[in-house]
Amino acid sequence: MKKIVAVLGDYWHQEDMIIESLEAAIKNQQAQVSYIRYHDLNKALNDRPDAVILYKENRLNPLDEIVETWMTPTLMEQIVSYVEQGGGWLAWHTGMASYPSDSSYINMLKGSFTYHPDMQEITYTYSDGSVAFSFIDEHYFVDCQTEETDVFLLSQSIDGHSIAGWQHPFGKGKVCCITPAHTKEGLNDTRFTTLLREKIAFCLGQ
């Protein structure tokens, strides 16, 4: 049984909706998920889970005048070391948002969120041009070091085109980043949860 640690939910994203999507993705899989709070991540990493799923932005209080963040440089180094030594890391939606662009964490991801316009219909396609799924969502625009990773998912809306999914080995471990989804409709789309299942398997080295 593979062990997964998940840190989910932030100011803009309800944890229960994300859990529902994740549970659908791992149904009937040989994997067990432990849902933890961000302040317990360093301890959880010491227990060497097979993979970590992060759906949480770095800002704890994004609307306040003085914004606090949770991922310290020390924790970033611990995360990078964990993956280099064979761990799997899935940065899902806000798991790549508001982290310092020059940090070791973003360097490991090979990409990060930059902005999103208002929600609207987005069509996601695989790199071969076939349609993966389409639904109302936040259209994430990202910076991605495409020469250092394998892009597998693209996105298109009236606001333009972007990259929506990429993956690569990192040391002895695996890293995957996916930008969908924000809405309940998107999170529960069976085509999306199928993709999520595949990318969790990638992070687990399966």
Coordinates of C-alpha atoms in Angstrom, one line a residue:
M1 CA 0.0 0.0 0.0
K2 CA 1.5 3.3 -1.1
K3 CA 1.4 6.2 1.4
I4 CA 0.5 9.7 0.3
V5 CA 0.4 12.9 2.3
A6 CA -1.9 15.6 1.1
V7 CA -2.0 19.3 2.2
L8 CA -5.1 20.8 0.6
G9 CA -7.2 24.0 0.7
D10 CA -6.5 27.6 1.3
Y11 CA -8.3 31.0 1.5
W12 CA -9.8 30.6 -2.0
H13 CA -10.3 26.9 -2.2
Q14 CA -12.4 24.7 0.0
E15 CA -10.7 21.6 1.3
D16 CA -13.7 19.3 1.2
M17 CA -14.2 19.8 -2.6
I18 CA -10.6 19.0 -3.2
I19 CA -10.7 15.9 -1.0
E20 CA -13.8 14.7 -2.9
S21 CA -11.9 14.9 -6.2
L22 CA -8.8 13.2 -4.8
E23 CA -10.8 10.4 -3.3
A24 CA -12.4 9.8 -6.6
A25 CA -9.0 9.7 -8.3
I26 CA -7.5 7.1 -5.9
K27 CA -10.6 4.9 -5.6
N28 CA -9.7 1.2 -5.9
Q29 CA -6.0 2.1 -6.0
Q30 CA -3.4 0.7 -3.7
A31 CA -2.9 4.0 -2.0
Q32 CA -3.7 5.5 1.4
V33 CA -3.9 9.3 1.9
S34 CA -3.2 11.1 5.1
Y35 CA -4.7 14.6 5.2
I36 CA -2.5 17.0 7.2
R37 CA -2.1 20.7 8.0
Y38 CA 0.7 22.7 6.5
H39 CA 2.5 23.1 9.8
D40 CA 2.8 19.3 10.0
L41 CA 4.4 18.8 6.6
N42 CA 8.0 18.8 7.9
K43 CA 7.3 16.1 10.3
A44 CA 5.4 14.1 7.7
L45 CA 8.3 14.3 5.3
N46 CA 10.6 12.8 7.9
D47 CA 8.3 9.7 7.7
R48 CA 9.2 9.3 4.0
P49 CA 5.8 9.0 2.4
D50 CA 5.8 7.7 -1.2
A51 CA 4.3 11.0 -2.5
V52 CA 3.0 14.4 -1.4
I53 CA 0.1 16.3 -3.0
L54 CA 0.0 20.0 -2.4
Y55 CA -3.1 22.1 -3.3
K56 CA -2.4 25.2 -1.2
E57 CA -1.0 28.5 -2.1
N58 CA 1.8 30.1 -0.1
R59 CA -0.2 33.0 1.3
L60 CA -2.2 32.4 4.4
N61 CA -4.1 35.7 4.5
P62 CA -4.0 37.0 0.9
L63 CA -6.4 39.9 1.5
D64 CA -4.6 41.4 4.6
E65 CA -2.3 44.4 4.4
I66 CA 0.5 42.3 5.9
V67 CA 0.5 38.9 4.2
E68 CA 1.9 35.9 5.9
T69 CA 3.3 32.8 4.1
W70 CA 3.9 29.3 5.4
M71 CA 6.6 27.7 3.3
T72 CA 9.9 28.7 4.8
P73 CA 13.2 28.4 3.0
T74 CA 14.1 25.6 5.4
L75 CA 11.0 23.7 4.6
M76 CA 11.6 24.3 0.9
E77 CA 15.0 22.7 1.2
Q78 CA 13.5 19.8 3.1
I79 CA 11.0 19.3 0.3
V80 CA 13.7 19.4 -2.4
S81 CA 15.8 16.9 -0.5
Y82 CA 12.8 14.6 0.0
V83 CA 12.1 14.5 -3.8
E84 CA 15.8 14.2 -4.7
Q85 CA 16.0 11.1 -2.5
G86 CA 13.1 9.4 -4.3
G87 CA 9.9 11.1 -3.1
G88 CA 7.0 12.1 -5.4
W89 CA 5.6 15.6 -5.5
L90 CA 2.3 16.7 -7.1
A91 CA 1.8 20.5 -7.3
W92 CA -1.9 20.8 -8.0
H93 CA -3.5 24.1 -8.9
T94 CA -2.5 26.5 -6.1
G95 CA 0.4 24.2 -5.1
M96 CA 2.4 26.3 -7.5
A97 CA 0.9 29.7 -6.6
S98 CA 2.5 32.7 -4.7
Y99 CA 5.8 30.8 -4.0
P100 CA 8.9 32.9 -4.6
S101 CA 9.9 32.5 -8.3
D102 CA 13.6 32.3 -7.3
S103 CA 13.1 29.7 -4.6
S104 CA 14.4 26.1 -4.6
Y105 CA 10.8 24.9 -4.5
I106 CA 9.9 26.6 -7.8
N107 CA 13.2 25.5 -9.3
M108 CA 12.2 22.0 -8.5
L109 CA 8.7 22.4 -10.1
K110 CA 10.2 24.0 -13.3
G111 CA 7.2 26.3 -13.4
S112 CA 4.8 28.5 -11.5
F113 CA 1.5 30.3 -11.6
T114 CA 1.5 33.9 -12.8
Y115 CA -2.1 35.0 -13.0
H116 CA -5.7 34.0 -14.0
P117 CA -8.5 36.1 -15.6
D118 CA -12.1 35.7 -14.6
M119 CA -13.5 32.1 -14.8
Q120 CA -14.9 30.9 -18.1
E121 CA -15.0 27.9 -20.4
I122 CA -11.5 26.3 -20.8
T123 CA -10.6 23.5 -23.2
Y124 CA -7.7 21.3 -22.0
T125 CA -5.9 19.3 -24.7
Y126 CA -3.1 16.7 -24.5
S127 CA 0.2 17.5 -26.2
D128 CA -0.9 15.4 -29.2
G129 CA -3.8 17.7 -29.8
S130 CA -6.6 15.5 -28.5
V131 CA -9.2 17.0 -26.2
A132 CA -8.8 16.0 -22.6
F133 CA -11.8 17.8 -21.1
S134 CA -13.6 21.2 -21.1
F135 CA -15.4 23.0 -18.3
I136 CA -15.7 26.4 -16.5
D137 CA -12.5 27.0 -14.6
E138 CA -9.8 29.5 -13.6
H139 CA -7.5 29.8 -16.6
Y140 CA -4.1 29.6 -15.1
F141 CA -1.3 31.3 -17.0
V142 CA 2.1 30.0 -16.0
D143 CA 5.8 30.4 -16.4
C144 CA 7.2 27.0 -17.4
Q145 CA 10.8 25.9 -18.2
T146 CA 9.6 23.7 -21.1
E147 CA 13.1 22.7 -22.0
E148 CA 13.6 21.1 -18.6
T149 CA 10.3 19.2 -18.3
D150 CA 7.7 17.2 -20.3
V151 CA 4.6 19.2 -21.1
F152 CA 1.6 16.9 -21.4
L153 CA -1.4 19.2 -21.0
L154 CA -2.3 22.6 -22.7
S155 CA -5.2 25.0 -22.1
Q156 CA -7.2 27.4 -24.2
S157 CA -9.9 30.0 -23.6
I158 CA -10.9 33.4 -25.0
D159 CA -8.0 34.8 -23.0
G160 CA -5.4 32.8 -24.8
H161 CA -3.3 29.6 -24.6
S162 CA -1.2 28.3 -21.7
I163 CA 0.5 25.2 -20.4
A164 CA -1.6 23.2 -17.9
G165 CA 0.4 20.1 -17.0
W166 CA 4.1 19.1 -17.0
Q167 CA 6.2 16.4 -15.3
H168 CA 9.8 15.4 -14.9
P169 CA 12.2 13.3 -12.8
F170 CA 14.1 15.2 -10.1
G171 CA 17.0 13.4 -8.6
K172 CA 15.6 10.0 -7.7
G173 CA 12.1 11.3 -7.4
K174 CA 9.3 12.6 -9.6
V175 CA 7.6 16.0 -9.9
C176 CA 4.2 16.7 -11.6
C177 CA 2.3 20.0 -11.9
I178 CA -1.3 20.4 -13.0
T179 CA -3.3 23.6 -13.1
P180 CA -6.9 22.4 -13.1
A181 CA -9.2 22.6 -11.4
H182 CA -10.9 25.3 -9.2
T183 CA -14.6 24.7 -9.6
K184 CA -16.6 21.8 -8.2
E185 CA -17.7 20.9 -11.8
G186 CA -14.1 20.6 -12.9
L187 CA -12.8 18.8 -9.8
N188 CA -15.6 16.2 -10.2
D189 CA -15.3 15.7 -13.9
T190 CA -14.5 12.1 -14.4
R191 CA -12.1 12.8 -17.2
F192 CA -10.2 15.1 -14.9
T193 CA -10.1 12.6 -12.0
T194 CA -8.8 10.0 -14.4
L195 CA -6.0 12.2 -15.4
L196 CA -5.3 13.0 -11.7
R197 CA -5.1 9.3 -11.0
E198 CA -2.6 8.9 -13.8
K199 CA -0.4 11.7 -12.5
I200 CA -0.5 10.4 -8.9
A201 CA 0.7 7.1 -10.3
F202 CA 3.5 8.9 -12.0
C203 CA 4.5 10.6 -8.8
L204 CA 4.4 7.2 -7.1
G205 CA 6.8 5.8 -9.7
Q206 CA 4.2 3.4 -11.1

